[in-house]
Tab-separated table of C-alpha atoms in Angstrom:
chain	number	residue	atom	x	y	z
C	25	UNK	CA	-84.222	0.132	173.433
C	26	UNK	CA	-83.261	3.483	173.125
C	27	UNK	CA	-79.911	4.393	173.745
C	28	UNK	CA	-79.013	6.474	176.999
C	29	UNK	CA	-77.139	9.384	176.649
C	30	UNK	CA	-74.194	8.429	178.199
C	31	UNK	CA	-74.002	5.502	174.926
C	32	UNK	CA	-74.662	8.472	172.746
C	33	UNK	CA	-71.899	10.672	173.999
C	34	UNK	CA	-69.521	7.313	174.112
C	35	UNK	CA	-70.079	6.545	171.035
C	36	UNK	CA	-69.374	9.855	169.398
C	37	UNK	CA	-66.326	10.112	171.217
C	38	UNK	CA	-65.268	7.106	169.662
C	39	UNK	CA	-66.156	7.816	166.189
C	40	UNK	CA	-64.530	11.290	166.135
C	41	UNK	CA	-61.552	10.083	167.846
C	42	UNK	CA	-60.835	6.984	166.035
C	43	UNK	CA	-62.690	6.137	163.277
C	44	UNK	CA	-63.688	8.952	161.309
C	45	UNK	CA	-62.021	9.260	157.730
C	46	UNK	CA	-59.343	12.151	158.707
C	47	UNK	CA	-58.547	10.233	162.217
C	48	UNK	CA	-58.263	6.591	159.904
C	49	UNK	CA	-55.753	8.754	157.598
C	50	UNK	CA	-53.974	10.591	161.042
C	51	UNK	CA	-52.914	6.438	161.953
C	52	UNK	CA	-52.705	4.862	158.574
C	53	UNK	CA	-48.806	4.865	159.155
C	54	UNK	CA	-49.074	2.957	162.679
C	55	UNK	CA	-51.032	0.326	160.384
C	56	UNK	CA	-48.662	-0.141	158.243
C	57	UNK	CA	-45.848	-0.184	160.814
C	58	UNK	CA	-47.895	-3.299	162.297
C	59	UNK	CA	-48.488	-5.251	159.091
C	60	UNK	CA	-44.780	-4.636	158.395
C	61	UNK	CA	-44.000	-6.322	161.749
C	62	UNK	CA	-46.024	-9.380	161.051
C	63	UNK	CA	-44.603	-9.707	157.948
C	64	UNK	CA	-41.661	-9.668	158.988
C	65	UNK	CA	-42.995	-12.227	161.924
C	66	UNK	CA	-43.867	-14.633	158.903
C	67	UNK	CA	-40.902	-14.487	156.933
C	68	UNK	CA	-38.815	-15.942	160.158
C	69	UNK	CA	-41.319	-18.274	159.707
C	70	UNK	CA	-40.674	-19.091	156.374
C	71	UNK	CA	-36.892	-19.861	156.565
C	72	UNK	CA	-37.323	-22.113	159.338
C	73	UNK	CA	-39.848	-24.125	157.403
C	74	UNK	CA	-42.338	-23.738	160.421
C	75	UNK	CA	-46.359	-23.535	160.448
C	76	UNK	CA	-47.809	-20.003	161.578
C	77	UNK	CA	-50.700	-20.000	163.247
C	78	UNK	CA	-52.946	-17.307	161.202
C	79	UNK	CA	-55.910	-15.962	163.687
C	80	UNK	CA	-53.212	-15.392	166.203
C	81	UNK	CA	-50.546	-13.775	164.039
C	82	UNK	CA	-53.642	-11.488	162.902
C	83	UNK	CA	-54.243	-11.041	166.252
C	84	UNK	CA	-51.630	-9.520	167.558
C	85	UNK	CA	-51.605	-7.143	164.484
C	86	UNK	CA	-55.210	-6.535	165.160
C	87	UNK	CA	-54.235	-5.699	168.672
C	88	UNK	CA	-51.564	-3.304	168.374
C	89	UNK	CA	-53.296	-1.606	165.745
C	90	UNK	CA	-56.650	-0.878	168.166
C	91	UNK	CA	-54.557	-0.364	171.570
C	92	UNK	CA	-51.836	2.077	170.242
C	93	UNK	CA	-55.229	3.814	168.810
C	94	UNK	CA	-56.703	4.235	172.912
C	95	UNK	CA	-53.501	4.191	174.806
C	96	UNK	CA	-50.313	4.709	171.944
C	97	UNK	CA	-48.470	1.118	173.175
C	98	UNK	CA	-48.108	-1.876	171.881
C	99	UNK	CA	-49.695	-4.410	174.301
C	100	UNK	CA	-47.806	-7.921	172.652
C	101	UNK	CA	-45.580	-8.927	170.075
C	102	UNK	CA	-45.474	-12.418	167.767
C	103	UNK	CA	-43.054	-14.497	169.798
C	104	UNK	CA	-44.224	-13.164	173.236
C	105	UNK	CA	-46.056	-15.007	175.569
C	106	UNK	CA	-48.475	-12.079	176.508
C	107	UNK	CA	-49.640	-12.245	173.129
C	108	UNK	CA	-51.245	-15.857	173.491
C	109	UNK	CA	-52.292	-14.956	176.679
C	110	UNK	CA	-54.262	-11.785	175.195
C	111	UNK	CA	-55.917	-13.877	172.644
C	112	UNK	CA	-56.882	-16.918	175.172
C	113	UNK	CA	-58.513	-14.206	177.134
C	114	UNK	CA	-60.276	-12.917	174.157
C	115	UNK	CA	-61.267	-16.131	172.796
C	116	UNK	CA	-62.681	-16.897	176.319
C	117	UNK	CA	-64.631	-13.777	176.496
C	118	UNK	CA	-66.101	-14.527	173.318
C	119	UNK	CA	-66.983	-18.354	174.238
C	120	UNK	CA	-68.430	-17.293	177.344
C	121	UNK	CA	-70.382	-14.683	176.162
C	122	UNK	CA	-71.508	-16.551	173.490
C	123	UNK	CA	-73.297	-19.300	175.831
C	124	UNK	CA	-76.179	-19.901	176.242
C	125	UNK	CA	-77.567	-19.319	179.708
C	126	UNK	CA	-80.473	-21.064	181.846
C	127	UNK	CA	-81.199	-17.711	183.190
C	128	UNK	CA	-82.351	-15.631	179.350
C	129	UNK	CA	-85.268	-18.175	179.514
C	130	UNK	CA	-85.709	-17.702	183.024
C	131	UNK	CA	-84.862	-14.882	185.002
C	132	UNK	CA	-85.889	-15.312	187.996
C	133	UNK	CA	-82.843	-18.074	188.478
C	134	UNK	CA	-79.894	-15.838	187.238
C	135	UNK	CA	-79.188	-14.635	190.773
C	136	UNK	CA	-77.918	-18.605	191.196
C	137	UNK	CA	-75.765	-18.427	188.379
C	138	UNK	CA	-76.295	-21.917	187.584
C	139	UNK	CA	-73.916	-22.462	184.635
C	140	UNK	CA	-71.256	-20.436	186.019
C	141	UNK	CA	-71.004	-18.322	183.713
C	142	UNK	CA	-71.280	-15.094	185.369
C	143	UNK	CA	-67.946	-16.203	187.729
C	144	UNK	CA	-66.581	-17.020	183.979
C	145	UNK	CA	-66.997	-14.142	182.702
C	146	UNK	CA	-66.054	-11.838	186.055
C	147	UNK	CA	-62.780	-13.703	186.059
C	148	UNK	CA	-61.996	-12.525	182.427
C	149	UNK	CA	-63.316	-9.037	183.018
C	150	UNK	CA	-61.563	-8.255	186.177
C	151	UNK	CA	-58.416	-9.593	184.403
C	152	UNK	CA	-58.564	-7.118	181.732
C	153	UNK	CA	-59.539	-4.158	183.892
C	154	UNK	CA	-56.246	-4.608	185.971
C	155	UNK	CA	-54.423	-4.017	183.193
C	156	UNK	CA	-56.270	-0.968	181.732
C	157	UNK	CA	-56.331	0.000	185.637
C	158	UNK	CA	-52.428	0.167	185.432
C	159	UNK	CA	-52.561	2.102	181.963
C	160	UNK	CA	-54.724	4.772	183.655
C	161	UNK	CA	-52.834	5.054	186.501
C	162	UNK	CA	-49.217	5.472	184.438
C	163	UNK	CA	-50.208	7.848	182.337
C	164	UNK	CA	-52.195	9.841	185.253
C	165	UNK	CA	-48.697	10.104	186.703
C	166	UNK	CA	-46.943	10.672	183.745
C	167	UNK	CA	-49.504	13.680	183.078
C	168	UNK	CA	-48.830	15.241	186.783
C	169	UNK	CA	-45.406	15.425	185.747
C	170	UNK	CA	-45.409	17.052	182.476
C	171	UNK	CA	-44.021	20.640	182.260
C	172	UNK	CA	-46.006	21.633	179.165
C	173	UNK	CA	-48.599	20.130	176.966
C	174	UNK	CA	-48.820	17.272	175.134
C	175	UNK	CA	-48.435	17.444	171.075
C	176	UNK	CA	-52.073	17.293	169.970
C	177	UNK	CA	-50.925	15.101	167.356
C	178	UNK	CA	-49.797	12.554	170.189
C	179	UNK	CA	-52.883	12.550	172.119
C	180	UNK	CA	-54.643	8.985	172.198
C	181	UNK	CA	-58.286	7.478	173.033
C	182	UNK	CA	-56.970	7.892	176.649
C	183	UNK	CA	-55.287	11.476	176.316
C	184	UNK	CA	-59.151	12.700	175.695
C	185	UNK	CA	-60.779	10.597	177.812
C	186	UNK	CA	-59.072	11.867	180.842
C	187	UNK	CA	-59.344	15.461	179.800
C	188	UNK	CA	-62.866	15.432	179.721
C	189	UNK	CA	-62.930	14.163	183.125
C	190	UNK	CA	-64.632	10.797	182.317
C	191	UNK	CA	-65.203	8.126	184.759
C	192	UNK	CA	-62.783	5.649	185.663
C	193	UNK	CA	-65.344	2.843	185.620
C	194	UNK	CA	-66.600	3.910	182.108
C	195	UNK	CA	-63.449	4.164	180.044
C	196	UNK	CA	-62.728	0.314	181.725
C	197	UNK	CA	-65.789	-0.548	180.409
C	198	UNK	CA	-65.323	1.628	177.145
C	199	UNK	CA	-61.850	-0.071	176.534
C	200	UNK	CA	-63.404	-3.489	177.192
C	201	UNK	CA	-65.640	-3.203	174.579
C	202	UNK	CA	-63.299	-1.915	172.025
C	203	UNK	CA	-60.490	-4.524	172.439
C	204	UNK	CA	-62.745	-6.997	172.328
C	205	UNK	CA	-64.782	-5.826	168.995
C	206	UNK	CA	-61.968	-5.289	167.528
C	207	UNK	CA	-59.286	-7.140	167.506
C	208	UNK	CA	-60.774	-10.701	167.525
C	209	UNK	CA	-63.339	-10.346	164.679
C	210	UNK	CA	-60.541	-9.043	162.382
C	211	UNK	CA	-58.281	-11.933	163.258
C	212	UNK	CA	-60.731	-14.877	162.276
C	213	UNK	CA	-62.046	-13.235	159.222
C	214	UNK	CA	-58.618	-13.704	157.925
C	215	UNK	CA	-58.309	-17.198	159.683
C	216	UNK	CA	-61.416	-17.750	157.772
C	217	UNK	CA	-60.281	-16.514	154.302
C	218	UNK	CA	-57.109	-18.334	154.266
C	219	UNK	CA	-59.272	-21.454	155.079
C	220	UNK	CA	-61.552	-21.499	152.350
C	221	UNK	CA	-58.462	-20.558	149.813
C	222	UNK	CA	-55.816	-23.372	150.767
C	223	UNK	CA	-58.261	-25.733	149.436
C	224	UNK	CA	-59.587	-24.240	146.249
C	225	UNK	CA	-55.838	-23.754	144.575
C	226	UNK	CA	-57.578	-22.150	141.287
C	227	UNK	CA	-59.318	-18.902	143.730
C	228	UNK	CA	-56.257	-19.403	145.667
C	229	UNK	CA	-53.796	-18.587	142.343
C	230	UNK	CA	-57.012	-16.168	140.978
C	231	UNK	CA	-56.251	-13.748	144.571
C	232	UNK	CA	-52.815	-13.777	144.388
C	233	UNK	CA	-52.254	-13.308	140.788
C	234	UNK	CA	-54.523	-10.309	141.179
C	235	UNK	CA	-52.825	-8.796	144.273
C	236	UNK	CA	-48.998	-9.182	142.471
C	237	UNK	CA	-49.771	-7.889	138.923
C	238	UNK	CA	-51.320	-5.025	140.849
C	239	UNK	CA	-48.904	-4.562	143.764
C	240	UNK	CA	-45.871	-5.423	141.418
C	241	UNK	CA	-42.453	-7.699	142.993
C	242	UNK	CA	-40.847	-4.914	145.048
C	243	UNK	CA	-42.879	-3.223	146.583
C	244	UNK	CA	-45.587	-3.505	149.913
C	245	UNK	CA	-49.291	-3.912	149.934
C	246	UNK	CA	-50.875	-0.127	151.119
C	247	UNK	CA	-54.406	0.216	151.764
C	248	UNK	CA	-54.532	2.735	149.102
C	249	UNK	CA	-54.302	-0.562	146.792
C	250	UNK	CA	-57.505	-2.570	147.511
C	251	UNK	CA	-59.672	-0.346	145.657
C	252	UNK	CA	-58.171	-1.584	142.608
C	253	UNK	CA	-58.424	-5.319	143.551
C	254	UNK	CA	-61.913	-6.226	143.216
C	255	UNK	CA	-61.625	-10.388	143.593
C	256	UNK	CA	-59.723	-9.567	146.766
C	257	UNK	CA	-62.561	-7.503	147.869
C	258	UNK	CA	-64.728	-10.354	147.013
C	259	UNK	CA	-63.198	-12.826	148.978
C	260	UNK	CA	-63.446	-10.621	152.089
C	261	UNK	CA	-67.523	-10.613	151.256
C	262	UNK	CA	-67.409	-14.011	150.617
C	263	UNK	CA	-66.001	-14.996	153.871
C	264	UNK	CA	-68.325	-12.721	155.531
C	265	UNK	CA	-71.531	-14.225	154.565
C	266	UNK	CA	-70.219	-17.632	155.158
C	267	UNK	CA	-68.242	-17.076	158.408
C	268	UNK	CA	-69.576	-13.343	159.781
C	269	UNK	CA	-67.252	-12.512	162.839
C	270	UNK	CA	-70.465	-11.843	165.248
C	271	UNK	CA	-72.847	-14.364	164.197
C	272	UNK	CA	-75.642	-12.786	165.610
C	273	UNK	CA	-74.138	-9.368	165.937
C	274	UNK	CA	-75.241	-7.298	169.041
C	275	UNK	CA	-78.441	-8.189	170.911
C	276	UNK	CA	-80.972	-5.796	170.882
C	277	UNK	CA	-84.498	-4.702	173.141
C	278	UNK	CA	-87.553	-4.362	171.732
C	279	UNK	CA	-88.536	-1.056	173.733
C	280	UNK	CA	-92.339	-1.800	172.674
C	281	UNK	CA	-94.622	-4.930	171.579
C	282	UNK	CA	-94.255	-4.895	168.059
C	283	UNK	CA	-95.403	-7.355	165.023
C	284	UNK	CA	-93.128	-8.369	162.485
C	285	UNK	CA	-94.842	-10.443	159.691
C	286	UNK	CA	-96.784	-13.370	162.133
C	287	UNK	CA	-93.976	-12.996	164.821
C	288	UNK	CA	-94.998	-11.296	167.821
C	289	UNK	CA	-91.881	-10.074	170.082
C	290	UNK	CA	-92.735	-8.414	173.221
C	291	UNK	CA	-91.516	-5.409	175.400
C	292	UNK	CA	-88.095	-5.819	176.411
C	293	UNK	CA	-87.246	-8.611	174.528
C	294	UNK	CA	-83.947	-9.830	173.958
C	295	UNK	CA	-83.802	-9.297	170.200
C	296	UNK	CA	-80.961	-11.510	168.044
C	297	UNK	CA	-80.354	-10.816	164.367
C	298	UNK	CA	-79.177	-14.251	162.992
C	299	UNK	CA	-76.932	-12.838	160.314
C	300	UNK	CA	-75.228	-16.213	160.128
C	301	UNK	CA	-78.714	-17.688	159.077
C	302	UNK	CA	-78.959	-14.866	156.300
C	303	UNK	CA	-75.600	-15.809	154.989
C	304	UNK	CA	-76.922	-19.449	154.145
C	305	UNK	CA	-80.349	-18.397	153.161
C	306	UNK	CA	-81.222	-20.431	150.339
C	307	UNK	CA	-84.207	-17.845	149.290
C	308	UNK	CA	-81.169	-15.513	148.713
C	309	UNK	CA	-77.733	-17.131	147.891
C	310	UNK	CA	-77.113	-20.098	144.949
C	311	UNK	CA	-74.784	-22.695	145.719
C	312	UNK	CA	-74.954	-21.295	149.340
C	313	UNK	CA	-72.509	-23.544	151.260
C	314	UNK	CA	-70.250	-23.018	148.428
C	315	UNK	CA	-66.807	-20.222	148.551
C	316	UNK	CA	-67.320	-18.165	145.542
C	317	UNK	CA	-66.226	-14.717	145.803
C	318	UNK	CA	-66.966	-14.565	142.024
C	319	UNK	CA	-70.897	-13.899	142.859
C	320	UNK	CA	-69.698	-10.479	144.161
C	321	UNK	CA	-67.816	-9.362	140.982
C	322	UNK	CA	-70.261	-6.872	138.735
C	323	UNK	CA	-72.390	-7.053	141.927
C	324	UNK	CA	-73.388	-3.817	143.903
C	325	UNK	CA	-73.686	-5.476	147.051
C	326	UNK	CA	-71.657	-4.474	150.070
C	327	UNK	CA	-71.586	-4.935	153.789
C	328	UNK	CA	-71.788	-1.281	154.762
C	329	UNK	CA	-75.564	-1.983	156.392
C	330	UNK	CA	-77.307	-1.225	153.140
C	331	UNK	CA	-77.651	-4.799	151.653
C	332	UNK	CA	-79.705	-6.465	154.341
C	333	UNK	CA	-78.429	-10.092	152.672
C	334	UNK	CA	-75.175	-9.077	154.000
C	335	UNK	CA	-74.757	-6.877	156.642
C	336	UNK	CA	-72.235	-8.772	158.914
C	337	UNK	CA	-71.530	-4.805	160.737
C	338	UNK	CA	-75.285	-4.584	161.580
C	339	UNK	CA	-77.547	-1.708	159.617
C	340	UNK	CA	-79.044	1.734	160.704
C	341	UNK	CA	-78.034	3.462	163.689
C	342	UNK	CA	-76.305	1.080	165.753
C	343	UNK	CA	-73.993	-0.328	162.674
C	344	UNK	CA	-70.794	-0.964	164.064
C	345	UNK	CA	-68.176	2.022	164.479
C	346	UNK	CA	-65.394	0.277	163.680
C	347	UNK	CA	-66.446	-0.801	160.549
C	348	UNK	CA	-64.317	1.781	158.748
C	349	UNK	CA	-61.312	0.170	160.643
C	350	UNK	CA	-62.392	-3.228	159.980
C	351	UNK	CA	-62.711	-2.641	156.251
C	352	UNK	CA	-59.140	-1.200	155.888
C	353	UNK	CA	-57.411	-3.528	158.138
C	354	UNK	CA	-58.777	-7.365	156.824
C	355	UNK	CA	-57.730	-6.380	153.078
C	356	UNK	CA	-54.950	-4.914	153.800
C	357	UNK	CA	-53.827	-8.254	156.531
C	358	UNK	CA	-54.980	-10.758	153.796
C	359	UNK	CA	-53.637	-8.779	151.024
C	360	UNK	CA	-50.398	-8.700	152.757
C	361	UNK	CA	-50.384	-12.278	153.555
C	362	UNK	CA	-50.815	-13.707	150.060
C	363	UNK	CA	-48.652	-11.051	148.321
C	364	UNK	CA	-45.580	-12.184	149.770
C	365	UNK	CA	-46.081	-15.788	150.223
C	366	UNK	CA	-47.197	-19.288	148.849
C	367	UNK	CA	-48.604	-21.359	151.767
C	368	UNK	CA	-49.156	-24.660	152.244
C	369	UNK	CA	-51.318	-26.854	155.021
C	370	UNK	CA	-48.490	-28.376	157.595
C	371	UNK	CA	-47.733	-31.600	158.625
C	372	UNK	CA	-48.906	-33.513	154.757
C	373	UNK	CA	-52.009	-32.059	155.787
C	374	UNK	CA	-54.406	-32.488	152.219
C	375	UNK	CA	-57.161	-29.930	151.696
C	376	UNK	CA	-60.126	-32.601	151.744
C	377	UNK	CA	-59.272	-33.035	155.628
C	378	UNK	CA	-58.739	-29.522	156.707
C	379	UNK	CA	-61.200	-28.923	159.693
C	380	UNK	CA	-63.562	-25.956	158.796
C	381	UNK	CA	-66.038	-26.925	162.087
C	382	UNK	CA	-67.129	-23.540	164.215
C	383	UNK	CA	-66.617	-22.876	167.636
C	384	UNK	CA	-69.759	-21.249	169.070
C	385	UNK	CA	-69.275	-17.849	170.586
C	386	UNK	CA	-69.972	-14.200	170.348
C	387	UNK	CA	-67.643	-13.951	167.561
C	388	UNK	CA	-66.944	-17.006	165.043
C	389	UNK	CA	-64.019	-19.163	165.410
C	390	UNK	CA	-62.465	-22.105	164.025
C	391	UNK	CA	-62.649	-25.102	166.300
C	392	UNK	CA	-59.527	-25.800	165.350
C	393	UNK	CA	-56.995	-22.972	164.629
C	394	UNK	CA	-55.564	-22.891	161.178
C	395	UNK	CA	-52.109	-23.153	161.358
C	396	UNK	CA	-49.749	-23.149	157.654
C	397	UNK	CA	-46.712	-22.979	156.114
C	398	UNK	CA	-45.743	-19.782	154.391
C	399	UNK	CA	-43.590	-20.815	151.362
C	400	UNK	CA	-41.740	-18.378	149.350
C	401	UNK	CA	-43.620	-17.271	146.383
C	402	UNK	CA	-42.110	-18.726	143.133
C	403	UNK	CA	-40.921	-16.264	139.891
C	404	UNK	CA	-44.168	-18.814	138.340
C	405	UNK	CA	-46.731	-19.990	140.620
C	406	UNK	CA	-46.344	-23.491	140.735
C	407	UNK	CA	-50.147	-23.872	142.379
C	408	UNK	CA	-51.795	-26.925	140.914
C	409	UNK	CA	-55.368	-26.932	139.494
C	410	UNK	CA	-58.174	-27.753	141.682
C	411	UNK	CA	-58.580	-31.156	142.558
C-alpha cells in the first residue's frame, strides 16, 4: 500500500534524527555508557556465583540505549523492578500481536473481538502511553520554564518532535513503535546467540578466542572493533537466519491484484513475508537446522536487504530504520558478553537438554528464557571439545 505522507514525513524524522551515520556517531558514547553498566550488572553476577538471565539483561541495555535516544532518560536499570515490568509488557505486546486472530479470515466478526485480543492489546497500549503521556507533559513544563535555549547538542527525539508542533497522539504512537522495534528484537538475538554457543564449546572457544586476541586483556569491546572480527559477525548472521527477531517482519497490502509465479494475491491483501521459512529453506541453505556461522566466512552475503536469502530487516523501501542501530548494538552486546566472561548453563544444566523451543509472536522468543552463569574467563580457556 502506499505509504501516506504523514509515514513518509515520520519516518524521515526518525532516520535523520536517530539513525543516520553522523547521529549513530553523535550517541556512540551513551552506548557504550550502557554496555559498561551491564557489564558491570554481570560481573556482580559473577562473584555471587548466580545465573543471569540474558534477553532481559540485553533488554534493559537495549532499552536505555533507544529511550535516552527519544527522551535522554534512562527508563530501568538491572536490579529494578520496572525493568521486568518493561520487558513483560514488551514480551506481551509481541505475543499478542503475534496471534492469530478469527477476525484476518473474517472481517466482518472483528467488531466482536472474539479472542480478546483487541482488549489485550488496548490494555498494553494504554499502559505504555501513560507513561510517554507523563514524559510529554514533564518536559512541556520543563520547556515553559527555560530562560534560554536548549544546547542543540542536548536536544532528543522529543526536543524535535515538540518543536515542530507534532501531534500528541502521533509521537505516542511514534514512540510505541520505536520501543517496541527496538529494544526487544535486539535482546533475543543475543538470547539466541548465546543459546546456540553454550552447546557447541568448539564455536563457543572459536568466538571468544577471536574477540580476545583482537580486543586484547585490558581493555573494552568498542564498536569500532567488530569490523575486524569476522566469525563474530558470522554468528550474528547465523542466528539471524535461524532465529530472525520478526519472523515474518512487517505485514504488508497489496495496493493492486497482482500475480506472483501461480499465486494470485488480491487488492488489499494482508501480505506476510515468511523470512523464518527462508532461513530454513532447504533449496538455499546446507545442513539448514544446523548453527554454523562458518558458511558466512569468504561469503558476500549480508542482511542489509540485498541478499533476499537473508534479509531478517526486510528489503527495498520499507527496510527497517533501525537497522543501522541494530547492527552496532547486537555485536557490540554479544561481543561484550563473551569478552569478559566464560559462562556456563545453571543448575548442572548439560547442553543436550537446553530448551531451544520458540514462543510465537511478532518478534521471536525463547519459550523458555536462557538464563547462565557468567564465570570468570581463565588466563587458558579451559572449554572442553565438543561432545
Amino acid at each position: 500500500m502506499s505509504p501516506s505522507p504523514s509515514w513518509r514525513q515520520l519516518r524521515k524524522i526518525t532516520v535523520t534524527q536517530l539513525f543516520l551515520p553522523k547521529r549513530l556517531e553523535e550517541t556512540k558514547s551513551l552506548r557504550m555508557k550502557k554496555v559498561k553498566e551491564l557489564m558491570s550488572f554481570v560481573s556482580e553476577s559473577c562473584e555471587r556465583g548466580e545465573a543471569v538471565d540474558i534477553a532481559r539483561a540485553s533488554f534493559v541495555t537495549s532499552l536505555n540505549i533507544v529511550l535516552n535516544a527519544l527522551f535522554s532518560i534512562d527508563f530501568a536499570s538491572h536490579d529494578s523492578k520496572e525493568s521486568h515490568d518493561y520487558h513483560d509488557i514488551v514480551t506481551c505486546y509481541a505475543q499478542v500481536s503475534g496471534k492469530p486472530n478469527i477476525a484476518n479470515f473474517f472481517p466482518f466478526l472483528g467488531f466482536l473481538d472474539l479472542q480478546g485480543t483487541r482488549k489485550e492489546i488496548k490494555a498494553v497500549i494504554d499502559r505504555l502511553f501513560r507513561v510517554f503521556q507523563g514524559i510529554i507533559d514533564d518536559r512541556s513544563r520543563e520547556r515553559l520554564s527555560q530562560t534560554k535555549p536548549k544546547d542543540v547538542s542536548t536536544i532528543d527525539l522529543l526536543d524535535y518532535l515538540l518543536d515542530q508542533g507534532t501531534n500528541v497522539k502521533v509521537m505516542k504512537h511514534l514512540f510505541l513503535d520505536l520501543f517496541a522495534a527496538g529494544t526487544d528484537t535486539n535482546s533475543v538475538t543475543v538470547e539466541w546467540a548465546m543459546a546456540e554457543l553454550l552447546p557447541k564449546p568448539k564455536k563457543m572457544v572459536k568466538v571468544q578466542e577471536e574477540i580476545r586476541q583482537v580486543i586484547g586483556e585490558n581493555r573494552v569491546v568498542q564498536e569500532s572493533d567488530v569490523t575486524s572480527l569476522p566469525y563474530l559477525q558470522a554468528v550474528v548472521k547465523e542466528t539471524m537466519r535461524l532465529h530472525p527477531p520478526a519472523p515474518f517482519l512487517l505485514p504488508h497490502k497489496a495496493e493492486s491484484d497482482v500475480k506472483i509465479f501461480d499465486f494470485f494475491v488480491p487488492k488489499n491483501a494482508q501480505v506476510l513475508v515468511n523470512v523464518w521459512a527462508i532461513g530454513r529453506d532447504p533449496n538455499v541453505w546446507d545442513n539448514l537446522m544446523e548453527f554454523e556461522p562458518e558458511r558466512f566466512l569468504g561469503r558476500e552475503i549480508d542482511v542489509k536487504g540485498t541478499d533476499f536469502e537473508l534479509t531478517p530487516f526486510g528489503a527495498g523501501r520499507r527496510i527497517c530504520p533501525g537497522m543501522p542501530l541494530a547492527l552496532k548494538t547486537v555485536p557490540l552486546l554479544l561481543a561484550s558478553l563473551l569478552h569478559s566472561f566464560d559462562w556456563k548453563l545453571q543448575n548442572g544444566v548439560v547442553p543436550e537438554d537446553l530448551d531451544m523451543d520458540e514462543a510465537f509472536g511478532s518478534i521471536l522468543h525463547k519459550a523458555n528464557p536462557l538464563c547462565a552463569v557468567p564465570v570468570k574467563k581463565p588466563l587458558v580457556s579451559t572449554i572442553s571439545p565438543d561432545i
